[in-house]
Every structure is written in C-alpha cells, then in structure tokens.
PDB file of C-alpha atoms in Angstrom:
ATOM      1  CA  UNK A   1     119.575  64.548 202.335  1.00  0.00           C
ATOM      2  CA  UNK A   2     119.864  65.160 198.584  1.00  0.00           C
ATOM      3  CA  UNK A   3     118.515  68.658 199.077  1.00  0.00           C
ATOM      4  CA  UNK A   4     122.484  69.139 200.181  1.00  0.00           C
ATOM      5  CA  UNK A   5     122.847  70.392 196.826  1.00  0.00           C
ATOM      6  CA  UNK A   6     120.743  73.134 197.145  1.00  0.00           C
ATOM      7  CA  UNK A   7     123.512  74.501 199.991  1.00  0.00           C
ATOM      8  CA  UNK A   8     126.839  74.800 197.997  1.00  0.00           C
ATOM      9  CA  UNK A   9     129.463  76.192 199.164  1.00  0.00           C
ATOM     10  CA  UNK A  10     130.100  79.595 198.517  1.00  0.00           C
ATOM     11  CA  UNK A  11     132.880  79.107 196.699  1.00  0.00           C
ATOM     12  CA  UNK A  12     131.605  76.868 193.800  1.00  0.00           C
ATOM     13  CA  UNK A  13     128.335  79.446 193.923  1.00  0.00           C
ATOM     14  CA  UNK A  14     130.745  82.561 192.664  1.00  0.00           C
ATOM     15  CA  UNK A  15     132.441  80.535 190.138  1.00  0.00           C
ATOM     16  CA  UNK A  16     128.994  79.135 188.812  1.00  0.00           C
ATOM     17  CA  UNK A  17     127.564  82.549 189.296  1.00  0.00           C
ATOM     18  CA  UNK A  18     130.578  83.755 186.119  1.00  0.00           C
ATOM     19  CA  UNK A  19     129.426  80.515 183.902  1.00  0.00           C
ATOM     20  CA  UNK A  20     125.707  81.530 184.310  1.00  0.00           C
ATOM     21  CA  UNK A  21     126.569  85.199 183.578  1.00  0.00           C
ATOM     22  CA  UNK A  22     128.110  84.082 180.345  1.00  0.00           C
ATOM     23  CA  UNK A  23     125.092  81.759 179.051  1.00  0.00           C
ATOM     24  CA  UNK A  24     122.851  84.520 180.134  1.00  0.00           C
ATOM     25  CA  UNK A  25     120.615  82.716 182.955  1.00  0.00           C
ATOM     26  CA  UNK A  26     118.334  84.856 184.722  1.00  0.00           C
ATOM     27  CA  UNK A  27     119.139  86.458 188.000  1.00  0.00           C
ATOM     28  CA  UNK A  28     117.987  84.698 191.223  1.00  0.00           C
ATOM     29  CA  UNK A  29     115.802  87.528 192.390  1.00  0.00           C
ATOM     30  CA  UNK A  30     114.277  87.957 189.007  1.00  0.00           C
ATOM     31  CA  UNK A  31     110.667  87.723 187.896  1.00  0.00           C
ATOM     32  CA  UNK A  32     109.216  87.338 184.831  1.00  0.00           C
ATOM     33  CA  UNK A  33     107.381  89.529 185.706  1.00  0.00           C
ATOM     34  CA  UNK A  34     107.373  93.131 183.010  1.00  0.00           C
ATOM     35  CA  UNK A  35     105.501  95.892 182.786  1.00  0.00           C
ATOM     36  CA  UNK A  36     103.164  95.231 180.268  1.00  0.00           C
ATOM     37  CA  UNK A  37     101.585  91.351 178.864  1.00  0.00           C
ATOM     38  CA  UNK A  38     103.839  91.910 176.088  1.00  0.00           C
ATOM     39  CA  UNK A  39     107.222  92.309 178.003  1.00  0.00           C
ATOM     40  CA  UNK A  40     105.940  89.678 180.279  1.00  0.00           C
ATOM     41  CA  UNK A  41     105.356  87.205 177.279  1.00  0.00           C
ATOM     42  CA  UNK A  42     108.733  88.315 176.002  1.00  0.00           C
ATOM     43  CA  UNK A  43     110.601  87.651 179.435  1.00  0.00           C
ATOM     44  CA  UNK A  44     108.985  84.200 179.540  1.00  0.00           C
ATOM     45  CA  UNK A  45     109.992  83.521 175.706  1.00  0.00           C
ATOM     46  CA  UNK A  46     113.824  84.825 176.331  1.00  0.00           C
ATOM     47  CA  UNK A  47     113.598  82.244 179.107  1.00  0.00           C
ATOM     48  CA  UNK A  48     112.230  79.586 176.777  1.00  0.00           C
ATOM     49  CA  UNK A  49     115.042  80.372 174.806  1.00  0.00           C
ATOM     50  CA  UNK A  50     118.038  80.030 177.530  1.00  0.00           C
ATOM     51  CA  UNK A  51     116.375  76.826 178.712  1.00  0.00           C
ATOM     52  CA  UNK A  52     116.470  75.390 175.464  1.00  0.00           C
ATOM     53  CA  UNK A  53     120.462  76.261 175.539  1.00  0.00           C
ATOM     54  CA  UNK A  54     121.114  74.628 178.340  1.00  0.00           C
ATOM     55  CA  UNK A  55     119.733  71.827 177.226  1.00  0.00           C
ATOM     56  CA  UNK A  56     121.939  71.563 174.246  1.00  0.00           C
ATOM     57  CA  UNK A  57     125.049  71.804 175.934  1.00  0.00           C
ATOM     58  CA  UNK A  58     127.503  69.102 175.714  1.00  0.00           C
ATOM     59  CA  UNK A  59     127.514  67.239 179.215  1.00  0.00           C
ATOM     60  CA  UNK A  60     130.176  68.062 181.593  1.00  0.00           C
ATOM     61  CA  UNK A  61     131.861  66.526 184.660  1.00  0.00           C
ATOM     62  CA  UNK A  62     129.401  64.848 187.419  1.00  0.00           C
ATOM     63  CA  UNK A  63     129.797  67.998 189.476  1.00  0.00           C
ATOM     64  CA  UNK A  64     129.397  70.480 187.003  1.00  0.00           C
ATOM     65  CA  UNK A  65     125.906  68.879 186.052  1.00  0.00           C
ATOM     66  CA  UNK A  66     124.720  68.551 189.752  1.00  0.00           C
ATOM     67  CA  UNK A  67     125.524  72.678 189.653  1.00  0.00           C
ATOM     68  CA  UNK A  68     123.340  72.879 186.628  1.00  0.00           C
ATOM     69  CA  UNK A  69     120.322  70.652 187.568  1.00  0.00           C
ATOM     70  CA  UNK A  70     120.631  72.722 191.176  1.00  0.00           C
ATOM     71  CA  UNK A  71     120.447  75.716 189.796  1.00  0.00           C
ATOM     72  CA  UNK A  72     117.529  75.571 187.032  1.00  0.00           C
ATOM     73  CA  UNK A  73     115.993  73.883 189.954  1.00  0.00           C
ATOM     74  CA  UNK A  74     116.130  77.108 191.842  1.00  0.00           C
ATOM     75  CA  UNK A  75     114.988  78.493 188.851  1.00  0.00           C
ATOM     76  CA  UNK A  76     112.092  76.622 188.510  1.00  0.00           C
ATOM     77  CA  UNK A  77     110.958  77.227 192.053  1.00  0.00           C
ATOM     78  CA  UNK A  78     110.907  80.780 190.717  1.00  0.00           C
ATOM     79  CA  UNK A  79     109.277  80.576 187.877  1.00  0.00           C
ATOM     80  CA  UNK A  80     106.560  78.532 189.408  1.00  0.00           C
ATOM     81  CA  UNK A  81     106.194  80.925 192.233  1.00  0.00           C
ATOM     82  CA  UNK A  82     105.766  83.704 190.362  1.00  0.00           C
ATOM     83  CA  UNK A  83     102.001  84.798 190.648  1.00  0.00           C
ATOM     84  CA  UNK A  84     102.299  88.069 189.467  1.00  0.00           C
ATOM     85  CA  UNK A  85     103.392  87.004 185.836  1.00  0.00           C
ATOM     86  CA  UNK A  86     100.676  84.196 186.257  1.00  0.00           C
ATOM     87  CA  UNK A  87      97.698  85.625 187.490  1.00  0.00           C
ATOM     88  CA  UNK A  88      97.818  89.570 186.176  1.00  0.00           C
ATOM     89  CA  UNK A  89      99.410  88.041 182.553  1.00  0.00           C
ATOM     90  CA  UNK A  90      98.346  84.499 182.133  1.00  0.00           C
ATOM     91  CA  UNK A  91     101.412  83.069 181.543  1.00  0.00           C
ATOM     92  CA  UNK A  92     100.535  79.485 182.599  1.00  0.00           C
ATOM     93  CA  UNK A  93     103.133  76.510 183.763  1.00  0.00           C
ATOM     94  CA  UNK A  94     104.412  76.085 179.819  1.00  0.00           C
ATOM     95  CA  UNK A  95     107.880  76.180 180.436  1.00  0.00           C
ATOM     96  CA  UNK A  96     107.882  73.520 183.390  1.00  0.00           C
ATOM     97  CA  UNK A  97     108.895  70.994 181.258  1.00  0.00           C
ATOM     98  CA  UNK A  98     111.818  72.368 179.825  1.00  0.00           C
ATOM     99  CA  UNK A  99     113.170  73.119 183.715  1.00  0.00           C
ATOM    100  CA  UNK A 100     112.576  69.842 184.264  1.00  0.00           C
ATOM    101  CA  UNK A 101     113.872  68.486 181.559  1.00  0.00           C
ATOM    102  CA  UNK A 102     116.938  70.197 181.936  1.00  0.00           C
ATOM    103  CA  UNK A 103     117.261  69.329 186.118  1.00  0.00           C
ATOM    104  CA  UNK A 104     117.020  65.464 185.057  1.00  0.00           C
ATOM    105  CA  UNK A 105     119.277  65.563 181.770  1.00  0.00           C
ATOM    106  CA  UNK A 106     121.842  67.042 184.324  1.00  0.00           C
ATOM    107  CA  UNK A 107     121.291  65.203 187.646  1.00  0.00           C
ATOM    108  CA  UNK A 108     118.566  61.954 187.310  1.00  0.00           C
ATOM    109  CA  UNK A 109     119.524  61.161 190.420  1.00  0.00           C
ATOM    110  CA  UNK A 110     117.857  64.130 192.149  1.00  0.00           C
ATOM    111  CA  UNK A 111     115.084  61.840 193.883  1.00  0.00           C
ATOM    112  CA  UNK A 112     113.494  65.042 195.549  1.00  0.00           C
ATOM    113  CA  UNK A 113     112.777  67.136 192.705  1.00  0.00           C
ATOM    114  CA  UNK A 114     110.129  64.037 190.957  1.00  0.00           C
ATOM    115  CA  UNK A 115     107.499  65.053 193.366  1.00  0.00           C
ATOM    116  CA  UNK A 116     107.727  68.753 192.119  1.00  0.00           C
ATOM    117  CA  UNK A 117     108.081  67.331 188.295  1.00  0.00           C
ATOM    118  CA  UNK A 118     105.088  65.845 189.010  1.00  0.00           C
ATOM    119  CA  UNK A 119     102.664  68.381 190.200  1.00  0.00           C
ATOM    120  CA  UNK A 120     104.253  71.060 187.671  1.00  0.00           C
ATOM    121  CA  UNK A 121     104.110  69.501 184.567  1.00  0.00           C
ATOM    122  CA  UNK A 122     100.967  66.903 184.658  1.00  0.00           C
ATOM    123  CA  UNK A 123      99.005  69.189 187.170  1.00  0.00           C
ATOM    124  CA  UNK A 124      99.580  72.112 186.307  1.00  0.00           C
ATOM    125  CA  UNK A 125     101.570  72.749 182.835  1.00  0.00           C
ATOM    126  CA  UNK A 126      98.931  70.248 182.024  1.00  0.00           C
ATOM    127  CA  UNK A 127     101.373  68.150 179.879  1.00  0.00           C
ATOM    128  CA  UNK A 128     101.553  64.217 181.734  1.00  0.00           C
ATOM    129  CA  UNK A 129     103.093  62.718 178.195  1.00  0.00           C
ATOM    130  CA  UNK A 130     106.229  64.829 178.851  1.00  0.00           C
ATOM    131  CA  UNK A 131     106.587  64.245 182.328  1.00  0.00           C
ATOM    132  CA  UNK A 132     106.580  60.077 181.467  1.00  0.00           C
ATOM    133  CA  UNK A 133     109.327  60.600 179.215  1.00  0.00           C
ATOM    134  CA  UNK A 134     111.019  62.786 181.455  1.00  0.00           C
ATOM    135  CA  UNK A 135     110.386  59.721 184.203  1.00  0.00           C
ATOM    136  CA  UNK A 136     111.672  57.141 181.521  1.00  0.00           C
ATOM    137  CA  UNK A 137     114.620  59.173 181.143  1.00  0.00           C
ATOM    138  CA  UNK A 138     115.405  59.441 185.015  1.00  0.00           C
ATOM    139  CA  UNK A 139     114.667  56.209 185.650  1.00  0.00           C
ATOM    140  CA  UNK A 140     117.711  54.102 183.665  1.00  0.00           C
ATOM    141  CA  UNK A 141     120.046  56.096 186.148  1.00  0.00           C
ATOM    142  CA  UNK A 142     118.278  55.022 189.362  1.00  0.00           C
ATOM    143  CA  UNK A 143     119.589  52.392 191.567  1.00  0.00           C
ATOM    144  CA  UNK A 144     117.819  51.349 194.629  1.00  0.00           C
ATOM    145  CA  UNK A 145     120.357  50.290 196.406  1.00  0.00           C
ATOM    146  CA  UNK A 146     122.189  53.457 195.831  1.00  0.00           C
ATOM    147  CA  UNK A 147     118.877  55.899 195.572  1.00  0.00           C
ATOM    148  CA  UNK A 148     116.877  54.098 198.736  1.00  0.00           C
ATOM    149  CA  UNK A 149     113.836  56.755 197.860  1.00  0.00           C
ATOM    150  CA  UNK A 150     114.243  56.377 194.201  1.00  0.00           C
ATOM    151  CA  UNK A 151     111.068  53.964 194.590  1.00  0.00           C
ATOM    152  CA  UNK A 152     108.988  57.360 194.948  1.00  0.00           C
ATOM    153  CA  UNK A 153     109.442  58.080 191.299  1.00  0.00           C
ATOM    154  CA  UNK A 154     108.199  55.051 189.886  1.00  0.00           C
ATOM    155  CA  UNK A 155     104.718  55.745 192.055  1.00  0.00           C
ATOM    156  CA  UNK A 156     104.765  59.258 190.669  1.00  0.00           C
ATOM    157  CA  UNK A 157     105.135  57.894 187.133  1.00  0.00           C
ATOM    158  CA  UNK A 158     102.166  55.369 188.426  1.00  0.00           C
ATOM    159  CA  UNK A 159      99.788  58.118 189.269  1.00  0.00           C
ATOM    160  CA  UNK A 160     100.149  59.890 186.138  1.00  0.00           C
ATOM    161  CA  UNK A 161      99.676  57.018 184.367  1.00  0.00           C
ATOM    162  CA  UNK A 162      96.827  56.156 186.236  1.00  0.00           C
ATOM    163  CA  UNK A 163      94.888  59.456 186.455  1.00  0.00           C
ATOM    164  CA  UNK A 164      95.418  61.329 183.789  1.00  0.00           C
ATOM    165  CA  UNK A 165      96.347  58.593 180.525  1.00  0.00           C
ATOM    166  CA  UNK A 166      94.237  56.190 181.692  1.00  0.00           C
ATOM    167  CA  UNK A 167      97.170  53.312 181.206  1.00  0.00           C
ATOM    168  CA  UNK A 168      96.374  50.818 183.775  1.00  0.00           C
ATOM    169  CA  UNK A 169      98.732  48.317 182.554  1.00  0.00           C
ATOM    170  CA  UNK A 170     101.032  50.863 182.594  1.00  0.00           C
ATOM    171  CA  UNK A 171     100.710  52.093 186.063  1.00  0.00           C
ATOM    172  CA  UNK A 172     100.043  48.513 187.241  1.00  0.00           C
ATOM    173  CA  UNK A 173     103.647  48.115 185.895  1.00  0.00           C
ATOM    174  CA  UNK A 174     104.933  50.635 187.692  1.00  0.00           C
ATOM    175  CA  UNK A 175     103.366  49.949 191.028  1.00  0.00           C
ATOM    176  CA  UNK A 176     104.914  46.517 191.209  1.00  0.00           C
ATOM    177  CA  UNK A 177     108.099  48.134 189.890  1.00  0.00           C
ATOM    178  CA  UNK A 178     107.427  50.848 193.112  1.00  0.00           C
ATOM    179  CA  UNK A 179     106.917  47.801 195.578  1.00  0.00           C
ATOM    180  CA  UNK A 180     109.883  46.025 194.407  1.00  0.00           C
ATOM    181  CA  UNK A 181     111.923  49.161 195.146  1.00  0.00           C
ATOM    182  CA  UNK A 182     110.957  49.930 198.138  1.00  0.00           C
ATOM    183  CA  UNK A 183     111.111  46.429 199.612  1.00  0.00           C
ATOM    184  CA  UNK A 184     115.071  46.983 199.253  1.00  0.00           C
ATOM    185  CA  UNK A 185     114.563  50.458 200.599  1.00  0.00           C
ATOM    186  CA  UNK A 186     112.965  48.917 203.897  1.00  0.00           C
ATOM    187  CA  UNK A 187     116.184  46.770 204.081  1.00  0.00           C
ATOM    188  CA  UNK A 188     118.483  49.456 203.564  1.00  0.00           C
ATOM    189  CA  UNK A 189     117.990  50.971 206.913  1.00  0.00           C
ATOM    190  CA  UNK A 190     117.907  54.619 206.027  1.00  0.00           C
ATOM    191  CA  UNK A 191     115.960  56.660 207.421  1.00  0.00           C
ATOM    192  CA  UNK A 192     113.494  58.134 204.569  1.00  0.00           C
ATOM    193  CA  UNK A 193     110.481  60.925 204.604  1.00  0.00           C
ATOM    194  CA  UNK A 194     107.629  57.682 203.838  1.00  0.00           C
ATOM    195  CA  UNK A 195     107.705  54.140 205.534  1.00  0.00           C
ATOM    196  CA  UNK A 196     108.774  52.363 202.485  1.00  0.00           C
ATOM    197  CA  UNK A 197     107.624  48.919 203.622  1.00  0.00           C
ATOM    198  CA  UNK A 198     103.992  51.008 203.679  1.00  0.00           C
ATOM    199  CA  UNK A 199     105.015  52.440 200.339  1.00  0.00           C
ATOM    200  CA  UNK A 200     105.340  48.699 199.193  1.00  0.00           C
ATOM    201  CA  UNK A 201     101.725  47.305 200.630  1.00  0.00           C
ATOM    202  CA  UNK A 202     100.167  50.161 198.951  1.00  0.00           C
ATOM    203  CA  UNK A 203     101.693  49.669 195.330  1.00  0.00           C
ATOM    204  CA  UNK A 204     100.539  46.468 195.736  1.00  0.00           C
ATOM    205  CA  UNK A 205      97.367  47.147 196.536  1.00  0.00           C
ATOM    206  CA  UNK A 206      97.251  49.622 193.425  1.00  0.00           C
ATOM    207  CA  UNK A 207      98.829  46.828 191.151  1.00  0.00           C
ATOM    208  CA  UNK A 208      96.453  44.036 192.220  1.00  0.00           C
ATOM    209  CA  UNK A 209      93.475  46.300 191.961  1.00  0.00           C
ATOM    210  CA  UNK A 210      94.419  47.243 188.279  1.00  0.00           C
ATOM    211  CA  UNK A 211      94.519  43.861 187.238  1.00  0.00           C
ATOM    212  CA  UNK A 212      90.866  43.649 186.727  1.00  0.00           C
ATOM    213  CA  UNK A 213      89.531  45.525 183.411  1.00  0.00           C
ATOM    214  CA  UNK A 214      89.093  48.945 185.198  1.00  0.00           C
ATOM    215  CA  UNK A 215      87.090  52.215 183.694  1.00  0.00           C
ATOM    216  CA  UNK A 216      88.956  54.679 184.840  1.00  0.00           C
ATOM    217  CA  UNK A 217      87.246  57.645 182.986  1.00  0.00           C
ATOM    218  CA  UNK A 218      86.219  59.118 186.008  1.00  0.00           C
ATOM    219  CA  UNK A 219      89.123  59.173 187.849  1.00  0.00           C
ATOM    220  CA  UNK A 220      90.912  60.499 184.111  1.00  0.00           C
ATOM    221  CA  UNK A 221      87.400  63.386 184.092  1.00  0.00           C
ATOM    222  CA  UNK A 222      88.344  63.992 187.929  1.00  0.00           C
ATOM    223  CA  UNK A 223      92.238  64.822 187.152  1.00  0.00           C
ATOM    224  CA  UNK A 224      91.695  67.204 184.369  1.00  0.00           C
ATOM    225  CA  UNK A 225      89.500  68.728 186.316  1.00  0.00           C
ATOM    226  CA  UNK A 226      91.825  69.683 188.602  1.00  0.00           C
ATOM    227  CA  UNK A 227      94.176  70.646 186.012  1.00  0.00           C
ATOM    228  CA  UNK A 228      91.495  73.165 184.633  1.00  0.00           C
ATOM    229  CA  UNK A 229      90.958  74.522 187.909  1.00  0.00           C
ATOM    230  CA  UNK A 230      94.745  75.927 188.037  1.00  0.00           C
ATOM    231  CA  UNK A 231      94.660  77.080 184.225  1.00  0.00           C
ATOM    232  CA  UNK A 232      95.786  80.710 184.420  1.00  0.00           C
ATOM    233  CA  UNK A 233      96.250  80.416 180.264  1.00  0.00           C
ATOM    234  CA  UNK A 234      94.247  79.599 177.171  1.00  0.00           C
ATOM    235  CA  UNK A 235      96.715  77.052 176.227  1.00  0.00           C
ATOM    236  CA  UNK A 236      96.418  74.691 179.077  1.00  0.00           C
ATOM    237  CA  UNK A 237      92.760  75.086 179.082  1.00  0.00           C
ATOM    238  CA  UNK A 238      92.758  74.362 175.361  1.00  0.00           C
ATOM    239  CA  UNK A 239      94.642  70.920 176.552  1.00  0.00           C
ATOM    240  CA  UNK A 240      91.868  70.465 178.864  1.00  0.00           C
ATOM    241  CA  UNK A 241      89.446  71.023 176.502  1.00  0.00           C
ATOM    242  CA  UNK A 242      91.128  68.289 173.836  1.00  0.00           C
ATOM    243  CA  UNK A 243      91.444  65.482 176.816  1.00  0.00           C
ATOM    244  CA  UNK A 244      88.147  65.738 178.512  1.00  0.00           C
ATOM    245  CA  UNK A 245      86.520  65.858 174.717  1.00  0.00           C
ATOM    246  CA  UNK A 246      87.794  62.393 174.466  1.00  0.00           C
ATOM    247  CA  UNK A 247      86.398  61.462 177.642  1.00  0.00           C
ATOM    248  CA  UNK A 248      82.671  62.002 176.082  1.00  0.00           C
ATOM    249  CA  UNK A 249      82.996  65.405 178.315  1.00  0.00           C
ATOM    250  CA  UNK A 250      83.226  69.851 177.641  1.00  0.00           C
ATOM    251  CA  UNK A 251      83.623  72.488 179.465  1.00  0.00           C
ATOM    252  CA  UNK A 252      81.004  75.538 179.803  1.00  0.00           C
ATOM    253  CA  UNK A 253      80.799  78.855 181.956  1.00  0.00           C
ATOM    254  CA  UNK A 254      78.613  78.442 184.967  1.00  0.00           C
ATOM    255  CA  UNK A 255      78.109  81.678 186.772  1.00  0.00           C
ATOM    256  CA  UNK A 256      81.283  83.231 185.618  1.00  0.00           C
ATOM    257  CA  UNK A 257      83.384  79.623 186.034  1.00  0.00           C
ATOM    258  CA  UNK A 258      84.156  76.975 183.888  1.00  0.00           C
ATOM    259  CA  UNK A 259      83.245  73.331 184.975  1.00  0.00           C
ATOM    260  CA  UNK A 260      83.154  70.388 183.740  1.00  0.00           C
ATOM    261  CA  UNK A 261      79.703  68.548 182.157  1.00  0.00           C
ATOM    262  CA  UNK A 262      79.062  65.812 180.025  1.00  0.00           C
ATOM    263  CA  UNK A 263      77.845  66.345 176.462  1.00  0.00           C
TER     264      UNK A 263
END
C-alpha cells in the first residue's frame, strides 16, 4: 500500500525532476559506475556529498518530503544494485546510511523501506549502530493505529540488537514493544504482508527467551560472519575485523577465502 509513493503522478515527477536538477541529484539511469577506480571512487564521493545536502535542507511541506524520501529511495535501490561499481571497484555499501538516513528524516512513516534499512546498513554496509539510531529516529513518528505494519520495525530494530550488538535487554525491549504493536494491528483488520497476531506470539517468544542471562556470542560471531561474506571493500571488512576481535575471534585466508576462526 505505502509503496503508492513510488507511482506519482506524472505531473509532480516533472516538477520534482526541475528541483532535483537544481540540487544536482543523480540521474535515474545513472551508475556509479566510471571508467577507472578513481572516477568510480569520485562518483561515489560526489554522491556522498549531494546526500549530505539533502540532508541539511530545511524541512518542507508533508508532500514535498514524501517526494524526497521516494526519490533517494529510488536512489538507493540504485546504488545498492549496482554490481559493477561494487564488484570490479570495491566500493562497498558505505553510503547506505546516509540514503537511509535521508528517506526517514523525510518520510518515518515509510513502513516498507525498514526491511531494506535493515539488510543495507547492518548486513551489508556493516554499520548496525547507525541503523538503531536511524530506527530511534523513525520510531517517535509511528503510530500503530495509524501505521498497522509499523510493528515490523520494532522486530527489525530487535534483530539487530540481538545479532549483531549483543543487547538482549535491548531487543527483549523491543520484542514486547513488537508484540504490543501488532496485537492492535490484528484488531485493525487490514490486510498486511505477515499475520500480525503470529508476528505477536513470536516476539513473545523472543522476549521471554531473552529474559534468562543469554550468551549470545555465537549468534553475534554468526552475524558478522555473514556481513564479511558480502564485504566487497577493505573498510567493511576492517569493521568485521574490529567486532569479531572483541568476540575472542580473527579472520585468516583459507584457500584463497577469508573465514572466520577463533584465536
């Protein structure tokens, strides 16, 4: 339903398409994607740069900051789909924060785009931290009787949490905070992607399990492994490197691939 936004009208698509022009936003069909590493590295810091811009503009009406949030949202599924830049240059996920950042500044309310916030930014940009203040942030504008999915995010937020800080009370926080939600979703009688009154038993589940002193090392050792296993850059893998260190673990070559082994 909220993925209505990604369908404007024509209309307010040409007169967004001369604002964009004039803050210099990359086109649609562009990669960033050069030649050469170095004009790749430059493309991706130019877009650093007009990210960062957006972000410091002064808010706007409701509408003009839905057109915003859908558009760098289009943008990031760009970015993030770009395997050339990522796989021939290294470029990594850095900059999926600062979409992301930028979509929820603009439109919190755009339940749909958590789950890609999610996977981008803890997963893959490797950077959880920024995607639970980008959660916190989201979250003071979500209503579930207005948002009936908005539940999803707090069991995002739980995950990451979970898995990759190793914050159960945390995530046990946010799991009861995710069943609580979507009890009201199961009574709002929309029809929604996940049974929410499932949704609810589960968070509970995850709550009352995370009530008893848990280690969760290895499910922290088996997250950033995953992370390390869609590193395309030295940066993320230098992230890697720093969180599994704490864990008591390193990470060596094995015939021609790094894994994961304990000191």
């Amino acid at each position: 339903m909220r993925f209505r936004n990604l369908a404007i009208n024509l209309g307010a698509i040409a007169i967004f398409g001369a604002i964009t022009l004039s803050l210099q936003f990359p086109k649609l069909n562009q990669r960033l994607t050069g030649q050469t590493i170095e004009e790749t590295r430059k493309a991706v810091r130019d877009e650093e740069a007009r990210l960062k811009l957006v972000k410091q503009l002064p808010p706007r009406g409701f509408g003009f900051n839905n057109l915003i949030a859908d558009f760098a949202f289009l943008q990031f599924l760009q970015y993030f789909g770009d395997d050339i830049a990522r796989n021939d240059f290294q470029t990594g996920y850095s900059l999926s924060p600062l979409y992301f950042a930028n979509i929820i500044d603009r439109d919190p309310r755009f339940t749909s785009s958590y789950i890609y916030m999610s996977s981008s930014v803890s997963m893959f940009a490797g950077v959880p931290s920024k995607a639970i203040e980008i959660y916190n942030k989201g979250l003071k504008f979500l209503n579930p009787d207005q948002q009936p999915s908005a539940y999803t995010v707090w069991r995002y937020k739980a995950t990451d949490q979970l898995l990759f800080l190793g914050d159960a009370k945390g995530a046990r926080e946010s799991y009861l905070k995710a069943a609580e939600w979507a009890d009201k979703a199961s009574l709002s009688g929309k029809k929604l992607v996940e049974d929410p009154k499932l949704s609810a038993e589960l968070s509970r589940q995850s709550a009352q399990w995370l009530e008893e002193d848990r280690d969760l090392t290895k499910a922290q050792i088996g997250a950033w492994s995953l992370v390390l296993q869609n590193a395309t850059d030295k940066k993320t893998v230098q992230i890697v490197a720093q969180e599994l260190d704490k864990l008591g673990m390193k990470i060596e070559i094995k015939n021609g691939q790094q894994v994961v082994v304990a000191k």
